[in-house]
Coordinates of C-alpha atoms and ligand atoms in Angstrom, one line a residue:
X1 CA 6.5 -11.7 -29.3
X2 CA 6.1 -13.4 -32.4
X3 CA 5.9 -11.6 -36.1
X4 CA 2.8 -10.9 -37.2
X5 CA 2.6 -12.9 -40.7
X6 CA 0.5 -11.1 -43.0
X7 CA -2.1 -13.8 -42.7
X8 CA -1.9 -13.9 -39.0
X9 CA -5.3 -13.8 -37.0
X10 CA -7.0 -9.8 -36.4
X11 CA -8.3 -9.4 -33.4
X12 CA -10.6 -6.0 -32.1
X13 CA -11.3 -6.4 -28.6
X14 CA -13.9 -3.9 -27.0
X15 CA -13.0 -2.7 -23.3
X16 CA -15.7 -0.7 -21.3
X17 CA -14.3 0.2 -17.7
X18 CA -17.6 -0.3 -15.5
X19 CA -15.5 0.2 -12.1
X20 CA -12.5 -0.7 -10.6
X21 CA -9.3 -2.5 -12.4
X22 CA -11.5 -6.0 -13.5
X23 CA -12.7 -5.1 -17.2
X24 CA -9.4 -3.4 -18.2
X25 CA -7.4 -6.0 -16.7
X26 CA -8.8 -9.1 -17.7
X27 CA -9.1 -7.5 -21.4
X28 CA -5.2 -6.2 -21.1
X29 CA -4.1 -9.9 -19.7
X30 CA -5.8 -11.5 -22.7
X31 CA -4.6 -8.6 -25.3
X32 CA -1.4 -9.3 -24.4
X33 CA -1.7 -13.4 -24.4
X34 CA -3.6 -13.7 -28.1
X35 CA -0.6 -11.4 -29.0
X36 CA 2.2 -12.8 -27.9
X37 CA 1.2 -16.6 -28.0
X38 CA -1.0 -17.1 -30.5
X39 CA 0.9 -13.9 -32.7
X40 CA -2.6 -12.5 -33.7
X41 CA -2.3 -8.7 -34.7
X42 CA -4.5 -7.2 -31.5
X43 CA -6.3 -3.7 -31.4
X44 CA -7.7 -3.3 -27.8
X45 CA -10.5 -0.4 -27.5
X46 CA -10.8 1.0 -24.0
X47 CA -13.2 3.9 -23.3
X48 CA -10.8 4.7 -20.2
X49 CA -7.5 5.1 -20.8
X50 CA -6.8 6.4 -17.1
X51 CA -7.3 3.2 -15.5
X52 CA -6.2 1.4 -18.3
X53 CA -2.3 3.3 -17.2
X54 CA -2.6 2.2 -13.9
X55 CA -2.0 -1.6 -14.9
X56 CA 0.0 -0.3 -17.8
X57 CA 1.9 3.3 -17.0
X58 CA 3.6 3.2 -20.2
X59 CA 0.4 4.0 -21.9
X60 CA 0.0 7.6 -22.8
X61 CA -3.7 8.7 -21.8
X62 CA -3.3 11.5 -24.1
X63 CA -3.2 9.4 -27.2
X64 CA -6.0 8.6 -29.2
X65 CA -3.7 5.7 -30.9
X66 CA -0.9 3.8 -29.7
X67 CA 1.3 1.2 -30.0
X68 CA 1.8 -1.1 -26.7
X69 CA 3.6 -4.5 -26.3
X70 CA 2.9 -4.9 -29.9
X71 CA -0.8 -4.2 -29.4
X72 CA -3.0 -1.3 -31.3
X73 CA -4.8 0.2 -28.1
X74 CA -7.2 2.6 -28.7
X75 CA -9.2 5.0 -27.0
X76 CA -13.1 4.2 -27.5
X77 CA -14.3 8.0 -27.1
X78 CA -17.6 7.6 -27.1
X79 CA -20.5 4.5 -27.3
X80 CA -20.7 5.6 -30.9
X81 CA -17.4 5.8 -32.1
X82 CA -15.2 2.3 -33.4
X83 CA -12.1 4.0 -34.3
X84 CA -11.3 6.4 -37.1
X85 CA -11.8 3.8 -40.0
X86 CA -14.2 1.6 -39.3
X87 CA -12.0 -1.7 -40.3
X88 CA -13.1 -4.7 -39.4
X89 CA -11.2 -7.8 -37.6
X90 CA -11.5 -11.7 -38.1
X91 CA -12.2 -11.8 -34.7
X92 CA -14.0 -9.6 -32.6
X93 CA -14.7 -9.8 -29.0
X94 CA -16.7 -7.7 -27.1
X95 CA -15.8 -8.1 -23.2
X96 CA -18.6 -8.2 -20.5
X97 CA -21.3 -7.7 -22.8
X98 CA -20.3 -3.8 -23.6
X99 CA -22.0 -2.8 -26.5
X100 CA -20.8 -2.2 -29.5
X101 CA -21.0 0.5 -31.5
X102 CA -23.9 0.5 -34.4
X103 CA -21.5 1.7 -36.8
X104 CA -19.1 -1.1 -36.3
X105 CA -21.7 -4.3 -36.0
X106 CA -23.0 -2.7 -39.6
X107 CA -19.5 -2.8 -41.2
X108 CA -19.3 -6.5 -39.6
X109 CA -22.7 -7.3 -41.0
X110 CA -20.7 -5.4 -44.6
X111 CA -17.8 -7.4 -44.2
X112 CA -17.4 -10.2 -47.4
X113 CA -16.2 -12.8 -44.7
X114 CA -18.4 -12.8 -41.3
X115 CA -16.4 -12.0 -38.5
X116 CA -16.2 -14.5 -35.2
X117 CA -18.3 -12.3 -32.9
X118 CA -17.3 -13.2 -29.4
X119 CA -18.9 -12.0 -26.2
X120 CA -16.7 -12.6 -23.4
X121 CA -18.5 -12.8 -20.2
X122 CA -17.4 -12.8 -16.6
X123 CA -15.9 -15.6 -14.7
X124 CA -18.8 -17.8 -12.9
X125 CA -18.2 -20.9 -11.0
X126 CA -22.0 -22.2 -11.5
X127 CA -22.7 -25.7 -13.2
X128 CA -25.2 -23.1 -15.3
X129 CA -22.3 -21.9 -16.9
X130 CA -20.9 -25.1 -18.9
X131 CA -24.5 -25.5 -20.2
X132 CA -24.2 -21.9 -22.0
X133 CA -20.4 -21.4 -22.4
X134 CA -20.4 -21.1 -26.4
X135 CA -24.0 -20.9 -27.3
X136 CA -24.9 -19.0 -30.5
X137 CA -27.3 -15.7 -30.9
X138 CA -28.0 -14.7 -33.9
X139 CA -28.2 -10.9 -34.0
X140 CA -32.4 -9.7 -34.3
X141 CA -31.4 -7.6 -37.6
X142 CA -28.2 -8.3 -39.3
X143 CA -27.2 -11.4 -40.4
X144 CA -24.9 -12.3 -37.7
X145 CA -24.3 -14.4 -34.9
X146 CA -22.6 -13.7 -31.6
X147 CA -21.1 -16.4 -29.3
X148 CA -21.2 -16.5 -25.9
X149 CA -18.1 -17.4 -24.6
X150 CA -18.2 -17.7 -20.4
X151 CA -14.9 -18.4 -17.9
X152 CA -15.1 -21.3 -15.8
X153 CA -13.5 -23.3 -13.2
X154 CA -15.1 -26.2 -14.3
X155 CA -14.9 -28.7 -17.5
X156 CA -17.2 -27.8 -20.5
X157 CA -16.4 -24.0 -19.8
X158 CA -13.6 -21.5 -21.4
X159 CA -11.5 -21.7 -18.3
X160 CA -9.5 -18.5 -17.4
X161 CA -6.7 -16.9 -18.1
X162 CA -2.8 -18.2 -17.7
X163 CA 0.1 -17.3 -19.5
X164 CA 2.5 -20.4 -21.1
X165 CA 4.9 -18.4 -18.9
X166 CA 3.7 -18.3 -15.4
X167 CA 4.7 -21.1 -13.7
X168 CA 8.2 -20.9 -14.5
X169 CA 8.1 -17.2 -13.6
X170 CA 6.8 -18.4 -10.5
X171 CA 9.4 -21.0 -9.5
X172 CA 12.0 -18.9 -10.5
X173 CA 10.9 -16.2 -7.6
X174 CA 10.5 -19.1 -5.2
X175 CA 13.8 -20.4 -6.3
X176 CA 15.7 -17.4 -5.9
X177 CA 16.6 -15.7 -1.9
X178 CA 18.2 -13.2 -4.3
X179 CA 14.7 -12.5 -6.3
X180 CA 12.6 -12.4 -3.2
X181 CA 15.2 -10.2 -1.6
X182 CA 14.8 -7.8 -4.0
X183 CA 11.6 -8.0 -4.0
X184 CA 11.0 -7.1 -0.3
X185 CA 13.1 -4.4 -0.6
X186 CA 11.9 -2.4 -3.1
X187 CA 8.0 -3.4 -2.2
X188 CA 8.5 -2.6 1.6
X189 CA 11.8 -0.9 1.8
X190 CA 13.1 -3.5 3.9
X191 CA 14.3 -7.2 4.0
X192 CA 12.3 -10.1 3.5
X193 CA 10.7 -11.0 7.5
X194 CA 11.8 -13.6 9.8
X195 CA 10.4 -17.2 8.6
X196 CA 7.9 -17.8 11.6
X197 CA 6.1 -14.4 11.0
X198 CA 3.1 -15.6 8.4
X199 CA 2.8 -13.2 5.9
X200 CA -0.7 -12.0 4.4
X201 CA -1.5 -9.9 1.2
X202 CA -4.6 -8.0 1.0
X203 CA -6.1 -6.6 -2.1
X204 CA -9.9 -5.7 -1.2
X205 CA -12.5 -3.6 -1.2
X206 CA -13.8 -1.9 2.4
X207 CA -14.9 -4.4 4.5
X208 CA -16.5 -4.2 8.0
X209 CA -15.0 -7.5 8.9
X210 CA -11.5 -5.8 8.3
X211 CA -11.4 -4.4 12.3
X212 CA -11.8 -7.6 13.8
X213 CA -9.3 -9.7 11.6
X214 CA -6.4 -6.6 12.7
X215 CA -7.1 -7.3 16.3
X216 CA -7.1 -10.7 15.7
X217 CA -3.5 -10.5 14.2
X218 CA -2.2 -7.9 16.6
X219 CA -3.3 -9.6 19.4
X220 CA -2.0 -13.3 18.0
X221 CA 0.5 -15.7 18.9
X222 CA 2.7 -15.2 16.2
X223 CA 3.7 -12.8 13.7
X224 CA 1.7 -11.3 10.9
X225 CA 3.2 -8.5 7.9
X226 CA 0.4 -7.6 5.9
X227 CA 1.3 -6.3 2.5
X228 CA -2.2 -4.0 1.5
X229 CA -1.3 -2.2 -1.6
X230 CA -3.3 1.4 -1.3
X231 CA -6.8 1.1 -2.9
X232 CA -10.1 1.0 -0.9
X233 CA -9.3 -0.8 2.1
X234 CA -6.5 1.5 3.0
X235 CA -8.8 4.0 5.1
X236 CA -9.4 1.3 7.1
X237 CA -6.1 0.4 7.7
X238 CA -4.8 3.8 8.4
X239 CA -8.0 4.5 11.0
X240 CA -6.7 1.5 12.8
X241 CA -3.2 2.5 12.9
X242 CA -4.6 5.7 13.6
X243 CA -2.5 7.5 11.1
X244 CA -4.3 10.1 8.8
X245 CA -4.0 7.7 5.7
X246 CA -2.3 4.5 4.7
X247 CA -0.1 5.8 1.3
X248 CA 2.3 3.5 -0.2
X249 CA 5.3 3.3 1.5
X250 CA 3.6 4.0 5.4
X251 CA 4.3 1.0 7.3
X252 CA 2.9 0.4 10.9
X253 CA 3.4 -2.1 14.1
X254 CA 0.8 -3.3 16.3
X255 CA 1.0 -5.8 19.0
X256 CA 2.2 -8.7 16.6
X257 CA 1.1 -7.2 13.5
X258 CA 3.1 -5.0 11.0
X259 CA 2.1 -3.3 8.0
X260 CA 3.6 -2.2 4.9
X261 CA 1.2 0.1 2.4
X262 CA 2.6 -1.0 -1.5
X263 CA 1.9 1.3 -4.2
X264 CA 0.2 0.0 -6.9
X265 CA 2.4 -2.0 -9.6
X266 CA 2.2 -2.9 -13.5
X267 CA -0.4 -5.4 -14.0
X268 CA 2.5 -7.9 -14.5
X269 CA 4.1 -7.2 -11.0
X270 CA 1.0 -8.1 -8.8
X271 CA 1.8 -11.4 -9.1
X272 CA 5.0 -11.9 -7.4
X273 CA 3.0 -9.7 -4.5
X274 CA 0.7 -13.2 -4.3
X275 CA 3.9 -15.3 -4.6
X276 CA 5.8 -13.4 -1.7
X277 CA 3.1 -14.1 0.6
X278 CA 1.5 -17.2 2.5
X279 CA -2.1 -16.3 2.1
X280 CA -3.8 -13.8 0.1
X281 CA -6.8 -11.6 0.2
X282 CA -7.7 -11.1 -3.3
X283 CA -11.0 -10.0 -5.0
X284 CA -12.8 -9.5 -8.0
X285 CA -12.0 -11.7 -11.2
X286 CA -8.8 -11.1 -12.1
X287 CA -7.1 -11.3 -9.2
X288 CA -8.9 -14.3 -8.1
X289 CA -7.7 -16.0 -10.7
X290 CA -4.2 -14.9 -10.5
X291 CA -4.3 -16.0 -6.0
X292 CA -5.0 -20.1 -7.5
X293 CA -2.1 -19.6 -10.0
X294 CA 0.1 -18.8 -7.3
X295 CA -0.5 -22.3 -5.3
X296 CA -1.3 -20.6 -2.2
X297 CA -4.4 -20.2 0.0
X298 CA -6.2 -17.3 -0.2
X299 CA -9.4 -15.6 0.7
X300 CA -12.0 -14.4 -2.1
X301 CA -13.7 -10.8 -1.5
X302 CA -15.9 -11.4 -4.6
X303 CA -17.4 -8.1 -6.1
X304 CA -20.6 -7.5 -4.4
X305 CA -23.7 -7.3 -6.5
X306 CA -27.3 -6.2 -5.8
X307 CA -29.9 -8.5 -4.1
X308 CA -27.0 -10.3 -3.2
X309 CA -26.9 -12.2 -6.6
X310 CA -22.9 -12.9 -5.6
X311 CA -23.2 -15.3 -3.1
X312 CA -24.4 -18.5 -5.4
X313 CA -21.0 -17.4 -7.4
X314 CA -19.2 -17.4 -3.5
X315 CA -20.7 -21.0 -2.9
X316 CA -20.3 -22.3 -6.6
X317 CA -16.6 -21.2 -6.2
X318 CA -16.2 -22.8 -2.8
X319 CA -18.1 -25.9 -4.3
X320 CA -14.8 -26.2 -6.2
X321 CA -12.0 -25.0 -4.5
X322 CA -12.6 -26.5 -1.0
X323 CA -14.3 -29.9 -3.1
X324 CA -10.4 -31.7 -1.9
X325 CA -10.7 -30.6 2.1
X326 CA -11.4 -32.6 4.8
X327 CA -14.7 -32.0 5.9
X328 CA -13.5 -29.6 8.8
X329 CA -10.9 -27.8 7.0
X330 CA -13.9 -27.5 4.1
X331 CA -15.8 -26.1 6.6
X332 CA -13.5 -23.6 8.1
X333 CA -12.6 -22.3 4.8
X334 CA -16.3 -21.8 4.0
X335 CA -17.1 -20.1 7.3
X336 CA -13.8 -17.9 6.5
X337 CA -14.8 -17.0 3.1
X338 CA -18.7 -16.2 4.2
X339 CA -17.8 -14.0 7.1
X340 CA -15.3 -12.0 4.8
X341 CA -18.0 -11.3 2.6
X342 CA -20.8 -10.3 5.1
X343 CA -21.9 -13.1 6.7
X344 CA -20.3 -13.9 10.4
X345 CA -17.3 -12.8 11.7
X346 CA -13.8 -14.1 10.7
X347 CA -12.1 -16.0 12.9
X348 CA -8.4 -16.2 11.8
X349 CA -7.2 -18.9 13.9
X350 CA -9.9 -21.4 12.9
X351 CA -9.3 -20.3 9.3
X352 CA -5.3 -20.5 9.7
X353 CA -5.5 -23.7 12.4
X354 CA -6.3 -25.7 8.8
X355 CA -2.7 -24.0 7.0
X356 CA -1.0 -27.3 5.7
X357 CA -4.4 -29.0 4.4
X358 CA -5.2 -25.8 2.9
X359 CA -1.6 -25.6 1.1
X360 CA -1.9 -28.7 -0.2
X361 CA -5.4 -28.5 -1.9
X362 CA -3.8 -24.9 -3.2
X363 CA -1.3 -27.2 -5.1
X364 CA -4.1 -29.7 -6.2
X365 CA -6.9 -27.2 -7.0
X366 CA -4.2 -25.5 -9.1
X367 CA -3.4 -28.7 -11.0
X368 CA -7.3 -29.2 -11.6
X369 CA -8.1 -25.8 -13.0
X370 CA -4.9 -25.8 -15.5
X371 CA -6.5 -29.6 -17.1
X372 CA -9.5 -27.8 -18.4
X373 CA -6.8 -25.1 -20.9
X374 CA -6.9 -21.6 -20.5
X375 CA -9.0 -19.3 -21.6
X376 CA -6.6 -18.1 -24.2
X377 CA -6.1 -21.3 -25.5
X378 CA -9.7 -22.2 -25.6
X379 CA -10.5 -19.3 -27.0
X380 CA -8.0 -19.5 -29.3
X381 CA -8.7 -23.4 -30.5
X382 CA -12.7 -22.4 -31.1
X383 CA -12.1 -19.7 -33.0
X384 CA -10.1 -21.3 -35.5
X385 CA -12.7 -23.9 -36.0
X386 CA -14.8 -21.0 -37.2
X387 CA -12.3 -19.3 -39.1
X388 CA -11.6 -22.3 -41.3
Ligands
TRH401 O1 -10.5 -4.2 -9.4 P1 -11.5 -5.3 -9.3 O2 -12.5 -5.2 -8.2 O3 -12.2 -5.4 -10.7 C1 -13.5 -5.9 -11.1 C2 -14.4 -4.7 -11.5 O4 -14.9 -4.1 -10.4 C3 -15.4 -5.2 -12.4 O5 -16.4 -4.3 -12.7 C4 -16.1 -6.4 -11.8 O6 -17.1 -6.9 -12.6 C5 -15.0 -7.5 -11.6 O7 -14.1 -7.0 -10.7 C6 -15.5 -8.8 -11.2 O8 -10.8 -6.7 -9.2 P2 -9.9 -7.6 -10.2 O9 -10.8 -8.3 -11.2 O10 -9.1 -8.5 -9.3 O11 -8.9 -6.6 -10.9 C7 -7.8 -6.0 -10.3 C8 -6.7 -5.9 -11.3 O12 -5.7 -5.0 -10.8 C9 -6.0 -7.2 -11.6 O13 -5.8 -7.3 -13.0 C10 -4.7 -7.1 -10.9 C11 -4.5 -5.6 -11.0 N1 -3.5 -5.0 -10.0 C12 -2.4 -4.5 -10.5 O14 -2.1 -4.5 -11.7 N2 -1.5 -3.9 -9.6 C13 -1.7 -3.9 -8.3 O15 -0.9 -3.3 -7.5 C14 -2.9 -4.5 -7.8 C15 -3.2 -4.5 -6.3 C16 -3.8 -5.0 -8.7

């Protein structure tokens, strides 16, 4: 990490846990990046600091204050409350429009310098989003003005997150028999499996299309090991194994299917889970992100929303990713992607039939995404515009 100079950047960054691991993990990822790449003195507020130790169990949940990885995190008790003094950063994000508390926006409206008020929205694919990505609001009663900063996939938005480091990280595992060996063992007790079995992580939530895709395997021509760290699917998984539940470290064998359950790992150890394998389920934002840093293909559960407002996002992101494909490997991939998100039913050997064209467009898409900068960066370059 670098020093924090005493003139180095302040950073609050407001947390609210709506569900799941998304808000806490996109806000820890970029906590952690502002800190120890751009050396800005962070203070992360999280209303829930159980969650939050999942990603990170070296956080105390018991602490009202604490240091981590060189970043302040603290527990935002209540709407209401902005921490015991109400001191004010240079820069102050609010994540996924979580609102801040009134007592803090009037100490920003106080402050002699105007802080950079960010709100950092969540990660659209839409063409919608480049037109707003940075547009000003000026706030109805103080005099200040927040930003709307919104992830992208595509030019003219913020990007998403990627650490300087990842790539080499990533190599190094792929590099390394040794690595990967250890890897294997500790995840799944076990060596690493024979090269012809295919092997498939799954991070998702239930899904009815879940049944049909584990016959599919089981009943298949060649090997599958599915990785499926425990979270929501794992009910599933352990009804069709017909075990009583599907904890980490049950494994199972079906026809030509075998399946390890993985606990749940520090945030910065789910991504060698995506390296080790040859496709992966992911879901959500964060890891979708992290399954097109790791150059492989995978399969997007995205996070279902009411009056089915997610499938434009599903299309806009498939407008995208599968924009390299042959026309039938596009159209596999989209028929893959649909029926794993409600509509049809997958059909793994039409999805996995198109394996080399879609490893390839995982190296190119990858290539694409990193030329528009990371979120981090972008973030990072803007507000130093306004700071000056
Ligand atoms: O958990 P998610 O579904 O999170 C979210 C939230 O539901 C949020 O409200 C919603 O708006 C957003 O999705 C779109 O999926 P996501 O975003 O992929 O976050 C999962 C995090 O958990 C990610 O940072 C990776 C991390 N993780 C680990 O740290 N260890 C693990 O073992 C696993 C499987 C995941």
């Amino acid at each position: 990490m670098l020093p924090a100079s005493p003139d180095s950047i302040a950073c609050d960054l407001f947390c609210a846990v709506i569900d799941n691991f998304g808000d806490v993990g996109v806000c820890w990822r970029l906590a952690r990046q502002l800190s120890s790449e751009y050396g800005w003195q962070v203070r992360l507020l999280v209303d829930d600091l159980h969650t939050f130790a999942r990603l990170c169990p070296t956080l105390d949940v018991a602490l009202d204050r604490q240091r981590v990885e060189g970043i302040v995190v603290e527990h935002w008790r209540e709407p209401a409350h902005a921490g015991d003094a109400v001191t004010v950063a240079d820069i102050v994000i609010e994540a996924f429009a979580c609102e801040l508390p009134p007592a803090y926006v009037a100490a920003m409206a106080r402050r002699a310098r105007q802080p950079v008020w960010i709100n950092l929205e969540y990660l659209s694919a839409e063409d919608w989003v480049a037109e707003c990505h940075l547009k000003p609001s000026p706030h109805a009663r103080h005099a200040l003005t927040k930003i709307f900063f919104f992830p992208g996939l595509g030019p003219g938005t913020g990007g998403v997150l990627k650490e300087r480091s990842l790539d080499d990280a990533r190599r190094a595992f792929e590099a390394s028999p040794s690595e990967r060996d250890a890897w294997w063992r500790q995840a799944t007790g076990g060596p690493a499996p024979e090269t012809e079995a295919t092997v498939v992580s799954l991070f998702s939530y239930e899904n009815p299309a879940i049944d049909g895709l584990l016959e599919q395997w089981r009943d298949g021509a060649s090997p599958i090991v599915l990785l499926a760290p425990e979270g929501r699917i794992s009910g599933a998984l352990a009804r069709f194994f017909g075990q009583r539940a599907f904890h980490a470290g049950a494994h199972a064998e079906r026809g030509n299917l075998r399946a390890h359950a993985l606990g749940f790992r520090p945030q910065p150890e789910f991504d060698p889970l995506l390296w080790a394998s040859d496709v992966n389920f992911v879901r959500g934002e964060d890891s979708f992100v992290r399954a097109q840093w790791a150059r492989r293909p995978f399969v997007w559960h995205i996070y279902p929303q009411a009056d089915a407002a997610h499938r434009p996002k599903l299309d806009a992101a498939l407008g995208h990713y599968a924009a390299g494909l042959a026309p039938d490997a596009q159209a596999a991939l989209g028929r893959f992607w649909h029926a794993w998100n409600g509509s049809g039913t997958p059909d793994w050997a039409d999805f996995w039939g198109h394996r080399a064209a879609l490893e390839a467009r995982a190296e190119t898409w990858a290539d694409e995404l990193a030329s528009i900068g990371d979120l981090a960066g972008n973030l990072a370059e803007f507000t130093k515009m306004q700071l000056k």
